Short mmCIF file of C-alpha atoms in Angstrom, two decimals:
data_model
loop_
_atom_site.label_atom_id
_atom_site.label_comp_id
_atom_site.label_asym_id
_atom_site.label_seq_id
_atom_site.Cartn_x
_atom_site.Cartn_y
_atom_site.Cartn_z
CA MET A 494 -0.42 79.79 -143.83
CA ARG A 495 -4.08 80.69 -144.03
CA GLY A 496 -6.38 77.65 -144.02
CA LYS A 497 -9.46 77.39 -146.14
CA LEU A 498 -12.48 75.12 -146.44
CA VAL A 499 -13.31 73.92 -149.93
CA LEU A 500 -16.99 73.02 -150.41
CA PRO A 501 -18.76 71.52 -153.42
CA VAL A 502 -20.59 74.19 -155.37
CA THR A 503 -24.35 73.68 -155.24
CA LEU A 504 -26.91 75.74 -157.09
CA VAL A 505 -30.17 75.96 -155.19
CA VAL A 506 -33.08 77.10 -157.33
CA LEU A 507 -35.66 78.80 -155.11
CA LEU A 508 -39.10 79.98 -156.07
CA SER A 509 -39.57 83.71 -156.30
CA MET A 510 -40.98 85.31 -153.17
CA ALA A 511 -43.19 87.52 -155.28
CA GLY A 512 -46.61 86.44 -156.46
CA HIS A 513 -48.66 87.93 -159.27
CA ALA A 514 -49.07 91.45 -157.95
CA SER A 515 -51.77 92.10 -160.57
CA ALA A 516 -53.91 89.06 -159.69
CA GLU A 517 -57.49 90.27 -159.35
CA LEU A 518 -60.27 88.30 -157.73
CA ILE A 519 -63.15 88.50 -160.20
CA LEU A 520 -65.68 86.35 -158.34
CA HIS A 521 -65.81 84.78 -154.89
CA TRP A 522 -68.75 82.71 -153.69
CA THR A 523 -68.11 81.55 -150.12
CA PHE A 524 -71.57 79.98 -149.56
CA ASP A 525 -71.52 81.33 -146.01
CA GLU A 526 -74.98 82.93 -146.23
CA GLY A 527 -76.66 79.95 -144.58
CA SER A 528 -80.10 80.69 -146.03
CA GLY A 529 -81.89 82.41 -148.88
CA SER A 530 -81.76 82.10 -152.65
CA THR A 531 -78.83 84.42 -153.40
CA VAL A 532 -75.11 83.74 -153.17
CA ILE A 533 -73.20 86.98 -152.58
CA ASP A 534 -70.05 87.73 -154.55
CA ARG A 535 -67.48 88.54 -151.85
CA SER A 536 -65.02 89.94 -154.40
CA GLY A 537 -66.94 93.20 -154.37
CA ASN A 538 -67.67 93.01 -158.10
CA GLY A 539 -71.37 92.32 -157.71
CA HIS A 540 -71.35 88.97 -159.52
CA ASP A 541 -73.97 87.42 -157.27
CA GLY A 542 -75.44 84.00 -158.01
CA THR A 543 -79.06 82.87 -158.00
CA ILE A 544 -79.91 79.48 -156.50
CA GLU A 545 -82.07 77.21 -158.65
CA GLY A 546 -83.57 73.97 -157.37
CA ASP A 547 -83.23 73.06 -153.71
CA PRO A 548 -79.58 72.68 -152.65
CA GLN A 549 -79.16 72.62 -148.88
CA TRP A 550 -77.11 75.00 -146.76
CA VAL A 551 -74.61 72.90 -144.76
CA ALA A 552 -71.25 73.17 -143.01
CA GLY A 553 -68.41 73.20 -145.54
CA LYS A 554 -64.66 73.10 -145.79
CA LEU A 555 -64.33 76.83 -145.08
CA GLY A 556 -67.44 77.98 -143.24
CA GLY A 557 -70.65 77.13 -145.05
CA ALA A 558 -71.30 75.20 -148.26
CA LEU A 559 -74.13 74.08 -150.51
CA ASP A 560 -75.14 70.42 -150.79
CA PHE A 561 -76.32 69.70 -154.33
CA GLY A 562 -78.71 66.78 -154.82
CA GLY A 563 -77.76 65.76 -158.36
CA ASP A 564 -81.23 66.60 -159.64
CA GLY A 565 -80.76 70.00 -161.26
CA ASP A 566 -79.71 72.06 -158.24
CA ARG A 567 -77.37 74.82 -159.30
CA VAL A 568 -76.21 78.42 -158.75
CA VAL A 569 -76.24 80.69 -161.80
CA ASP A 570 -75.00 84.13 -162.74
CA GLU A 571 -76.70 84.86 -166.05
CA ASP A 572 -74.20 87.65 -166.73
CA GLY A 573 -71.13 85.42 -166.43
CA GLY A 574 -70.17 85.96 -170.05
CA ASP A 575 -69.70 89.68 -169.42
CA TYR A 576 -66.65 89.14 -167.21
CA LEU A 577 -65.36 85.73 -168.37
CA ASN A 578 -65.27 86.37 -172.11
CA GLY A 579 -62.26 88.43 -173.05
CA LEU A 580 -59.98 87.08 -170.33
CA THR A 581 -56.48 86.17 -171.51
CA ALA A 582 -55.64 84.36 -168.26
CA MET A 583 -57.75 82.74 -165.59
CA THR A 584 -57.86 80.59 -162.48
CA VAL A 585 -61.05 78.83 -161.40
CA ALA A 586 -60.71 77.34 -157.91
CA VAL A 587 -63.23 75.42 -155.81
CA TRP A 588 -63.58 73.00 -152.91
CA ILE A 589 -65.72 69.94 -153.76
CA LYS A 590 -66.87 66.82 -151.92
CA SER A 591 -68.61 64.29 -154.15
CA ASP A 592 -71.10 61.67 -153.04
CA LEU A 593 -70.11 59.53 -156.03
CA VAL A 594 -67.08 58.24 -157.92
CA GLY A 595 -67.00 56.75 -161.39
CA THR A 596 -69.39 59.48 -162.46
CA ASP A 597 -69.74 62.12 -165.20
CA LYS A 598 -71.23 64.79 -162.94
CA GLY A 599 -69.78 68.29 -163.07
CA PHE A 600 -69.49 71.39 -160.93
CA ILE A 601 -68.36 74.31 -163.16
CA GLN A 602 -69.98 75.25 -166.47
CA GLY A 603 -69.95 78.31 -168.76
CA GLU A 604 -73.30 77.63 -170.42
CA ASP A 605 -76.38 75.48 -170.02
CA PRO A 606 -75.21 71.84 -170.28
CA ASP A 607 -75.33 70.57 -173.86
CA GLY A 608 -72.98 67.58 -173.73
CA GLY A 609 -69.98 69.45 -175.13
CA ASP A 610 -66.90 69.98 -172.97
CA ASN A 611 -65.65 73.25 -174.37
CA VAL A 612 -66.72 76.46 -172.61
CA CYS A 613 -65.08 77.09 -169.21
CA THR A 614 -66.11 73.75 -167.76
CA ILE A 615 -64.88 71.31 -165.10
CA ARG A 616 -66.47 67.96 -164.34
CA TYR A 617 -65.83 64.41 -163.27
CA ASP A 618 -65.60 61.95 -166.19
CA ALA A 619 -66.12 58.23 -165.65
CA SER A 620 -64.18 57.26 -168.79
CA GLY A 621 -61.94 59.79 -170.51
CA ALA A 622 -63.16 60.01 -174.09
CA SER A 623 -59.85 61.06 -175.62
CA PHE A 624 -57.05 59.58 -173.55
CA GLY A 625 -58.38 56.41 -171.95
CA GLY A 626 -58.21 57.22 -168.26
CA SER A 627 -60.95 56.10 -165.90
CA SER A 628 -62.49 58.07 -163.04
CA VAL A 629 -60.81 61.25 -164.27
CA MET A 630 -61.54 64.96 -164.15
CA LYS A 631 -62.17 66.82 -167.41
CA MET A 632 -61.98 70.53 -168.15
CA ALA A 633 -61.94 72.87 -171.11
CA VAL A 634 -61.42 76.47 -172.20
CA THR A 635 -62.25 78.02 -175.58
CA ALA A 636 -60.24 80.95 -176.93
CA ASP A 637 -59.18 80.98 -180.60
CA GLY A 638 -59.77 77.24 -180.40
CA GLU A 639 -60.95 74.64 -177.95
CA GLN A 640 -58.53 73.12 -175.47
CA GLN A 641 -59.34 70.17 -173.19
CA LEU A 642 -57.53 68.36 -170.39
CA GLU A 643 -58.23 64.94 -168.88
CA SER A 644 -56.58 64.32 -165.52
CA SER A 645 -54.65 61.36 -164.22
CA ALA A 646 -56.76 58.25 -163.65
CA GLY A 647 -58.47 57.55 -160.34
CA ILE A 648 -58.64 61.17 -159.24
CA GLN A 649 -62.31 61.08 -158.27
CA THR A 650 -62.95 60.82 -154.53
CA THR A 651 -65.64 61.23 -151.90
CA GLU A 652 -63.27 63.22 -149.67
CA TRP A 653 -62.89 66.99 -149.72
CA GLN A 654 -60.79 68.00 -152.72
CA HIS A 655 -59.50 71.41 -153.79
CA VAL A 656 -59.61 71.79 -157.57
CA ALA A 657 -58.01 74.63 -159.52
CA MET A 658 -57.92 75.07 -163.30
CA THR A 659 -55.42 77.63 -164.59
CA TRP A 660 -54.99 78.90 -168.14
CA GLU A 661 -53.31 81.74 -169.96
CA SER A 662 -53.28 82.74 -173.59
CA GLY A 663 -50.61 80.85 -175.50
CA GLY A 664 -50.25 78.26 -172.76
CA LEU A 665 -51.80 75.03 -171.60
CA ILE A 666 -54.64 74.34 -169.22
CA ARG A 667 -53.22 73.12 -165.92
CA LEU A 668 -55.00 71.26 -163.14
CA TYR A 669 -54.02 71.50 -159.48
CA VAL A 670 -55.55 69.10 -156.97
CA ASP A 671 -55.02 69.97 -153.31
CA GLY A 672 -52.32 72.41 -154.38
CA VAL A 673 -50.29 69.94 -156.45
CA GLU A 674 -50.19 70.04 -160.24
CA ASP A 675 -51.72 66.90 -161.72
CA THR A 676 -50.05 64.98 -164.54
CA PRO A 677 -52.90 64.51 -167.04
CA THR A 678 -53.55 61.44 -169.12
CA GLY A 679 -53.62 63.90 -172.00
CA ARG A 680 -54.49 67.29 -173.43
CA ASN A 681 -55.76 68.36 -176.81
CA GLY A 682 -56.57 71.58 -178.61
CA PRO A 683 -54.46 74.56 -179.61
CA ASN A 684 -51.92 76.43 -177.55
CA GLY A 685 -52.52 79.60 -179.56
CA THR A 686 -53.17 83.12 -178.39
CA GLY A 687 -56.52 84.75 -177.95
CA ALA A 688 -59.08 85.64 -175.33
CA GLN A 689 -61.64 83.34 -173.77
CA SER A 690 -64.92 83.23 -175.67
CA GLY A 691 -68.22 81.41 -175.82
CA VAL A 692 -69.25 81.79 -172.17
CA MET A 693 -72.98 82.44 -171.88
CA LYS A 694 -73.37 82.36 -168.08
CA PHE A 695 -71.51 81.08 -165.04
CA VAL A 696 -72.98 77.92 -163.49
CA VAL A 697 -71.91 76.09 -160.32
CA GLY A 698 -73.37 72.64 -159.67
CA GLN A 699 -73.52 71.36 -163.24
CA GLY A 700 -71.12 70.19 -165.95
CA ALA A 701 -71.34 69.60 -169.66
CA LYS A 702 -73.24 66.30 -169.34
CA ASP A 703 -75.68 67.42 -166.62
CA ALA A 704 -78.63 68.68 -168.67
CA GLY A 705 -80.99 66.51 -166.64
CA GLY A 706 -79.16 66.57 -163.34
CA GLY A 707 -75.98 67.89 -161.82
CA TRP A 708 -73.42 67.66 -159.07
CA ASP A 709 -74.16 65.21 -156.28
CA GLY A 710 -72.28 66.47 -153.23
CA LEU A 711 -70.91 69.60 -151.57
CA ILE A 712 -69.36 72.71 -153.12
CA ASP A 713 -67.57 75.47 -151.22
CA ASP A 714 -65.48 78.59 -151.83
CA VAL A 715 -65.67 79.16 -155.60
CA ARG A 716 -63.18 81.73 -156.90
CA ILE A 717 -62.21 83.14 -160.29
CA TYR A 718 -59.01 85.16 -160.78
CA ASP A 719 -57.86 87.00 -163.90
CA THR A 720 -54.41 85.38 -163.64
CA ALA A 721 -53.02 81.85 -163.82
CA LEU A 722 -52.03 81.49 -160.18
CA THR A 723 -48.91 79.59 -159.13
CA ASP A 724 -48.91 76.51 -156.91
CA ILE A 725 -47.75 78.59 -153.95
CA GLU A 726 -50.49 81.17 -154.46
CA LEU A 727 -53.02 78.35 -154.64
CA LEU A 728 -51.93 77.17 -151.19
CA GLY A 729 -53.10 80.51 -149.83
CA VAL A 730 -56.39 80.18 -151.71
CA MET A 731 -56.87 76.64 -150.36
CA ALA A 732 -56.42 77.91 -146.82
CA GLY A 733 -59.20 80.44 -147.31
CA GLY A 734 -56.97 83.50 -147.57
CA GLY A 735 -55.81 85.49 -150.55
CA THR A 736 -52.98 84.64 -152.88
CA GLU A 737 -50.50 85.56 -150.14
CA TYR A 738 -49.18 82.45 -148.40
CA PRO A 739 -47.55 82.97 -145.00
CA LEU A 740 -45.82 79.59 -144.64
CA ALA A 741 -42.46 78.46 -145.95
CA ALA A 742 -42.96 76.28 -149.04
CA GLY A 743 -41.14 74.66 -151.95
CA PRO A 744 -38.58 72.70 -149.90
CA SER A 745 -35.31 71.65 -151.50
CA PRO A 746 -34.69 68.76 -151.22
CA GLU A 747 -38.32 67.92 -151.85
CA ASP A 748 -40.33 66.45 -149.02
CA GLY A 749 -39.58 62.73 -148.76
CA ALA A 750 -36.61 62.91 -151.15
CA GLN A 751 -33.77 60.40 -151.16
CA LEU A 752 -30.42 62.12 -150.72
CA GLU A 753 -27.31 60.47 -152.18
CA ALA A 754 -24.85 62.46 -150.08
CA THR A 755 -23.88 63.12 -146.47
CA TRP A 756 -24.26 66.88 -146.89
CA VAL A 757 -27.02 69.07 -148.26
CA THR A 758 -27.88 72.66 -149.04
CA MET A 759 -31.45 73.09 -147.85
CA GLY A 760 -33.62 75.82 -149.34
CA TRP A 761 -37.22 76.99 -149.37
CA ARG A 762 -39.55 79.64 -150.70
CA ALA A 763 -40.16 82.25 -148.00
CA GLY A 764 -43.65 82.97 -146.74
CA ASP A 765 -45.04 86.22 -148.09
CA PHE A 766 -44.77 88.08 -144.77
CA ALA A 767 -41.50 86.61 -143.47
CA VAL A 768 -38.57 88.74 -142.36
CA SER A 769 -36.57 85.83 -140.93
CA HIS A 770 -36.81 82.08 -140.51
CA ASP A 771 -36.53 79.77 -137.50
CA VAL A 772 -35.10 76.49 -138.79
CA TYR A 773 -35.39 73.11 -137.07
CA LEU A 774 -33.54 69.99 -138.24
CA GLY A 775 -32.94 66.58 -136.69
CA ASP A 776 -33.44 62.84 -136.91
CA ASN A 777 -36.27 62.82 -134.36
CA PHE A 778 -39.68 63.75 -135.76
CA ASP A 779 -41.13 64.68 -132.37
CA ASP A 780 -38.27 67.09 -131.63
CA VAL A 781 -38.73 68.89 -134.94
CA ASN A 782 -42.52 68.83 -134.76
CA SER A 783 -42.54 70.33 -131.27
CA GLY A 784 -39.77 72.85 -131.95
CA ALA A 785 -37.44 71.35 -129.35
CA GLU A 786 -34.23 73.22 -128.56
CA ALA A 787 -32.15 70.21 -129.64
CA ALA A 788 -33.47 70.59 -133.20
CA PHE A 789 -33.20 74.39 -133.44
CA GLN A 790 -30.57 75.48 -135.97
CA GLY A 791 -31.02 79.22 -135.56
CA ASN A 792 -32.92 82.22 -136.88
CA LEU A 793 -31.82 82.98 -140.45
CA THR A 794 -32.41 85.84 -142.84
CA ASP A 795 -31.41 83.71 -145.84
CA THR A 796 -33.65 81.02 -147.30
CA MET A 797 -30.94 78.37 -147.28
CA LEU A 798 -28.98 76.29 -144.78
CA ILE A 799 -25.80 74.30 -145.48
CA VAL A 800 -25.58 71.08 -143.49
CA GLY A 801 -22.95 68.34 -143.14
CA PHE A 802 -19.59 70.18 -143.26
CA PRO A 803 -17.20 71.34 -140.52
CA GLY A 804 -18.27 74.78 -139.39
CA PHE A 805 -21.91 74.17 -140.27
CA ALA A 806 -24.79 72.24 -138.74
CA PHE A 807 -24.00 68.51 -138.38
CA PRO A 808 -20.25 69.11 -138.88
CA ASP A 809 -19.43 65.40 -138.97
CA GLY A 810 -21.78 64.82 -141.88
CA LEU A 811 -25.22 63.30 -142.19
CA VAL A 812 -25.52 59.61 -141.36
CA PRO A 813 -26.44 57.00 -144.01
CA GLY A 814 -29.51 54.99 -143.10
CA THR A 815 -31.15 57.97 -141.42
CA THR A 816 -34.30 59.98 -142.07
CA TYR A 817 -33.97 63.68 -141.27
CA TYR A 818 -36.88 65.97 -140.50
CA TRP A 819 -36.91 69.73 -140.87
CA ARG A 820 -39.23 72.66 -140.41
CA VAL A 821 -39.10 76.37 -141.15
CA ASP A 822 -41.18 78.79 -139.08
CA GLU A 823 -41.65 82.19 -140.68
CA VAL A 824 -41.06 85.21 -138.43
CA ASN A 825 -42.14 88.85 -138.65
CA ASP A 826 -42.34 90.58 -135.28
CA SER A 827 -44.54 93.33 -136.72
CA GLU A 828 -47.27 90.83 -137.61
CA PRO A 829 -49.62 89.64 -134.84
CA ASN A 830 -49.88 86.13 -136.32
CA SER A 831 -46.10 85.60 -136.34
CA PRO A 832 -44.46 83.13 -136.12
CA TRP A 833 -46.14 80.94 -138.72
CA THR A 834 -45.39 77.31 -137.87
CA GLY A 835 -44.25 75.41 -140.96
CA ASP A 836 -44.95 71.90 -142.13
CA VAL A 837 -42.50 69.15 -141.17
CA TRP A 838 -40.57 67.96 -144.23
CA SER A 839 -38.17 65.06 -144.50
CA PHE A 840 -35.39 63.57 -146.59
CA TRP A 841 -33.50 60.33 -146.11
CA ILE A 842 -30.11 58.88 -146.85
CA PRO A 843 -29.90 55.20 -147.85
CA PRO A 844 -28.15 52.78 -145.49
CA LYS A 845 -24.73 51.41 -146.31
CA LYS A 846 -26.15 47.89 -146.17
CA ALA A 847 -28.24 46.36 -148.96
CA TYR A 848 -31.94 47.09 -148.51
CA ALA A 849 -35.40 46.71 -150.10
CA PRO A 850 -35.13 43.02 -151.04
CA SER A 851 -37.36 41.59 -153.72
CA VAL A 852 -38.75 39.11 -152.80
CA SER A 853 -39.58 40.69 -149.44
CA ASP A 854 -38.23 39.23 -146.23
CA GLY A 855 -40.47 36.46 -144.91
CA ALA A 856 -42.42 36.08 -148.14
CA LYS A 857 -44.36 32.88 -148.79
CA PHE A 858 -45.57 31.16 -151.96
CA VAL A 859 -42.50 32.25 -153.94
CA ALA A 860 -41.96 30.70 -157.38
CA THR A 861 -39.24 28.04 -157.58
CA ASP A 862 -37.55 29.88 -160.47
CA VAL A 863 -37.44 33.24 -158.71
CA GLU A 864 -34.84 35.92 -159.46
CA LEU A 865 -33.86 37.91 -156.39
CA SER A 866 -33.00 41.60 -156.37
CA TRP A 867 -32.23 44.39 -153.90
CA THR A 868 -31.22 48.02 -153.72
CA GLY A 869 -27.51 48.58 -153.27
CA GLY A 870 -26.29 50.31 -150.14
CA PHE A 871 -25.07 53.91 -150.05
CA ASN A 872 -21.96 54.27 -152.20
CA ALA A 873 -21.63 50.48 -152.68
CA LYS A 874 -19.39 49.43 -155.57
CA LEU A 875 -19.74 45.61 -155.47
CA HIS A 876 -22.14 43.09 -153.94
CA THR A 877 -21.57 39.57 -152.60
CA VAL A 878 -24.55 37.21 -152.29
CA TYR A 879 -24.75 34.27 -149.90
CA PHE A 880 -27.68 31.89 -150.40
CA GLY A 881 -28.83 28.57 -148.96
CA ASP A 882 -31.34 26.63 -146.90
CA ASN A 883 -29.30 26.72 -143.66
CA LEU A 884 -29.64 29.89 -141.60
CA ASP A 885 -26.35 29.54 -139.73
CA GLU A 886 -24.34 28.80 -142.86
CA VAL A 887 -25.73 31.84 -144.67
CA SER A 888 -25.20 34.04 -141.62
CA ASN A 889 -21.55 33.00 -141.14
CA ALA A 890 -20.45 32.62 -144.77
CA THR A 891 -17.43 34.55 -146.05
CA GLY A 892 -15.30 34.74 -149.17
CA GLY A 893 -18.06 34.80 -151.76
CA ALA A 894 -17.64 36.09 -155.29
CA ALA A 895 -18.42 39.78 -155.74
CA GLN A 896 -20.67 41.03 -158.53
CA ALA A 897 -21.56 44.39 -160.01
CA GLY A 898 -25.30 43.84 -160.50
CA THR A 899 -28.09 43.84 -157.94
CA THR A 900 -29.89 40.67 -159.06
CA PHE A 901 -29.25 37.01 -158.28
CA ALA A 902 -30.75 33.86 -159.84
CA PRO A 903 -30.35 30.90 -157.44
CA GLY A 904 -31.51 28.34 -160.00
CA THR A 905 -34.44 25.94 -159.69
CA LEU A 906 -35.47 25.63 -156.05
CA GLU A 907 -37.32 22.92 -154.16
CA SER A 908 -41.02 23.32 -153.43
CA ASP A 909 -42.30 24.16 -149.96
CA LYS A 910 -38.88 25.03 -148.59
CA THR A 911 -37.48 28.03 -146.72
CA TYR A 912 -34.34 29.69 -148.10
CA TYR A 913 -32.07 32.33 -146.58
CA TRP A 914 -29.95 34.96 -148.29
CA ARG A 915 -27.62 37.80 -147.45
CA VAL A 916 -25.96 40.54 -149.49
CA ASP A 917 -22.71 42.17 -148.33
CA GLU A 918 -21.92 45.59 -149.78
CA PHE A 919 -18.36 46.63 -150.63
CA ASP A 920 -17.48 50.33 -150.40
CA PRO A 921 -13.67 50.31 -150.49
CA PRO A 922 -12.08 49.63 -148.16
CA ALA A 923 -15.10 48.69 -146.00
CA THR A 924 -17.46 45.73 -146.35
CA HIS A 925 -20.93 46.13 -144.84
CA LYS A 926 -22.43 42.79 -143.84
CA GLY A 927 -26.07 42.48 -144.85
CA ASP A 928 -29.14 41.38 -142.94
CA ILE A 929 -30.44 37.82 -143.28
CA TRP A 930 -33.58 37.64 -145.43
CA SER A 931 -35.75 34.58 -146.00
CA PHE A 932 -38.62 33.30 -148.14
CA THR A 933 -40.57 30.08 -148.59
CA THR A 934 -41.36 28.56 -151.98
CA ILE A 935 -44.68 27.37 -153.35
CA PRO A 936 -45.85 24.05 -151.88
CA GLY A 937 -46.04 20.93 -153.99
CA ILE A 938 -49.66 20.44 -155.08
CA PRO A 939 -51.06 17.07 -156.25
CA LEU A 940 -53.42 16.87 -159.20
CA HIS A 941 -57.02 17.56 -158.29
CA ALA A 942 -59.47 14.65 -158.44
CA ASP A 943 -61.53 16.45 -161.09
CA PRO A 944 -59.75 15.72 -164.42
CA ASP A 945 -61.50 18.68 -166.08
CA LEU A 946 -60.13 21.21 -163.58
CA VAL A 947 -57.09 22.77 -165.25
CA ALA A 948 -56.68 25.87 -163.06
CA TRP A 949 -57.96 26.86 -159.62
CA TRP A 950 -57.01 30.16 -157.98
CA THR A 951 -58.57 30.70 -154.55
CA PHE A 952 -56.67 33.91 -153.75
CA ASP A 953 -56.35 32.79 -150.15
CA GLU A 954 -52.58 33.34 -149.95
CA GLY A 955 -52.97 36.77 -148.33
CA GLN A 956 -49.46 37.91 -149.26
CA GLY A 957 -46.87 37.89 -152.00
CA SER A 958 -47.17 38.39 -155.74
CA THR A 959 -48.21 34.87 -156.77
CA ALA A 960 -51.67 33.31 -156.91
CA ILE A 961 -51.28 29.54 -156.59
CA ASP A 962 -52.98 27.13 -158.98
CA TRP A 963 -54.47 24.54 -156.61
CA SER A 964 -55.51 22.29 -159.49
CA GLY A 965 -52.03 20.78 -159.47
CA HIS A 966 -51.25 21.79 -163.07
CA GLY A 967 -48.80 24.50 -162.04
CA ASN A 968 -50.63 27.37 -163.72
CA HIS A 969 -49.56 29.86 -161.08
CA VAL A 970 -50.04 33.53 -161.97
CA THR A 971 -48.13 36.67 -161.09
CA LEU A 972 -50.19 39.46 -159.58
CA VAL A 973 -49.58 43.01 -160.82
CA GLY A 974 -51.01 46.15 -159.23
CA SER A 975 -53.33 44.32 -156.83
CA GLU A 976 -53.68 44.28 -153.06
CA TRP A 977 -54.66 41.49 -150.69
CA THR A 978 -57.81 42.11 -148.64
CA PRO A 979 -59.51 40.03 -145.93
CA ALA A 980 -62.43 37.84 -146.88
CA ALA A 981 -65.84 39.47 -146.53
#
């Protein structure tokens, strides 16, 4: 009888290896001149820029850059409307490094600033006017109508940041920050067809609200393409090359993903020059990062690797509770830069034991009416909780009642007392004994001598999610979205 191996069918969706073959670089200001009052257009189209004000030539992200003083410094091509109007698709990409956050200052503008965000513009926005975000980025394009986008909140930074705005007729404006598409707080305007219009000139170093000033910080490597580039193409632009990107990208599973299985079909988008792929996989980051022989899974011509079945890599299956690291180096022996060393990606499989307790292990100042929760172990069907104030009893307990949910309410607890708890996970027929976790409740606090003091929060706890009311009235508060910091 002929044997056969039956595998689950998995569809792996991979990004196309092809980019936009028709993508044309319309303008490219590298700011590598180092002196003078003219910025040369390296695209070969002659769209040079004239420096106004006194920005300083400095070292940038990719070679040189200009440092704008926020006082009207800018670079202008007065003929920008000639090549920007009429476009039905566009990418504007730039490296920026701001000296400020919580600001309205801008860096790309399609006309002299007049306060209106509408004509090919990108700027920082302290408070999004339309969608309520703070410290956002705002951009706009006008075709047969005006379309605006306001980024996710808190996107402003004083670190180097690659910003790309893409748009095509009939579609939405999209923002990519450091190669990753941002999820905006909102968009408005039409999604209709039509060509870009209204551009009077192309300005770098000012935004819509910068009539009396402008960008305060560095700008480097400004590019305009006549196509809405993809995220992979933007990685090549970020690196200072063209839209070709030599590295493997688009990992599946995604970098850092949680995998709910002991097998996986790994896939990736091939680098634009790759003929084959050296794949490394293992549970040791250093081995994968250094390309150790123990992690090498072979040179492949396909952009996929099945793992965790007999006859494949890791034939005994992947191990729950383990983080796996992998890397794909792109190979083309006819290219002098080959191989191209890839980034190290990872995925992880949850442990079979309960994990991620809430409250966290060792927590202090926990409310006396706390509800405990945890994340169930890999493939767990039922959970048994053991709880008490005696470490040995909780550690050795057996025979508890199983439950389906992953929360537990121990009832009203005593103040200033340490409690222990354990969760055993049942994955028939096995039971996986849990770790011992502990926490300490809020101390008992006498009434303050001042009868008018009804609440007193010192924020000296330094940990946990509760700020204690030291007035003695029990007005403790739960902290949401905050972090403890040392005293100044």
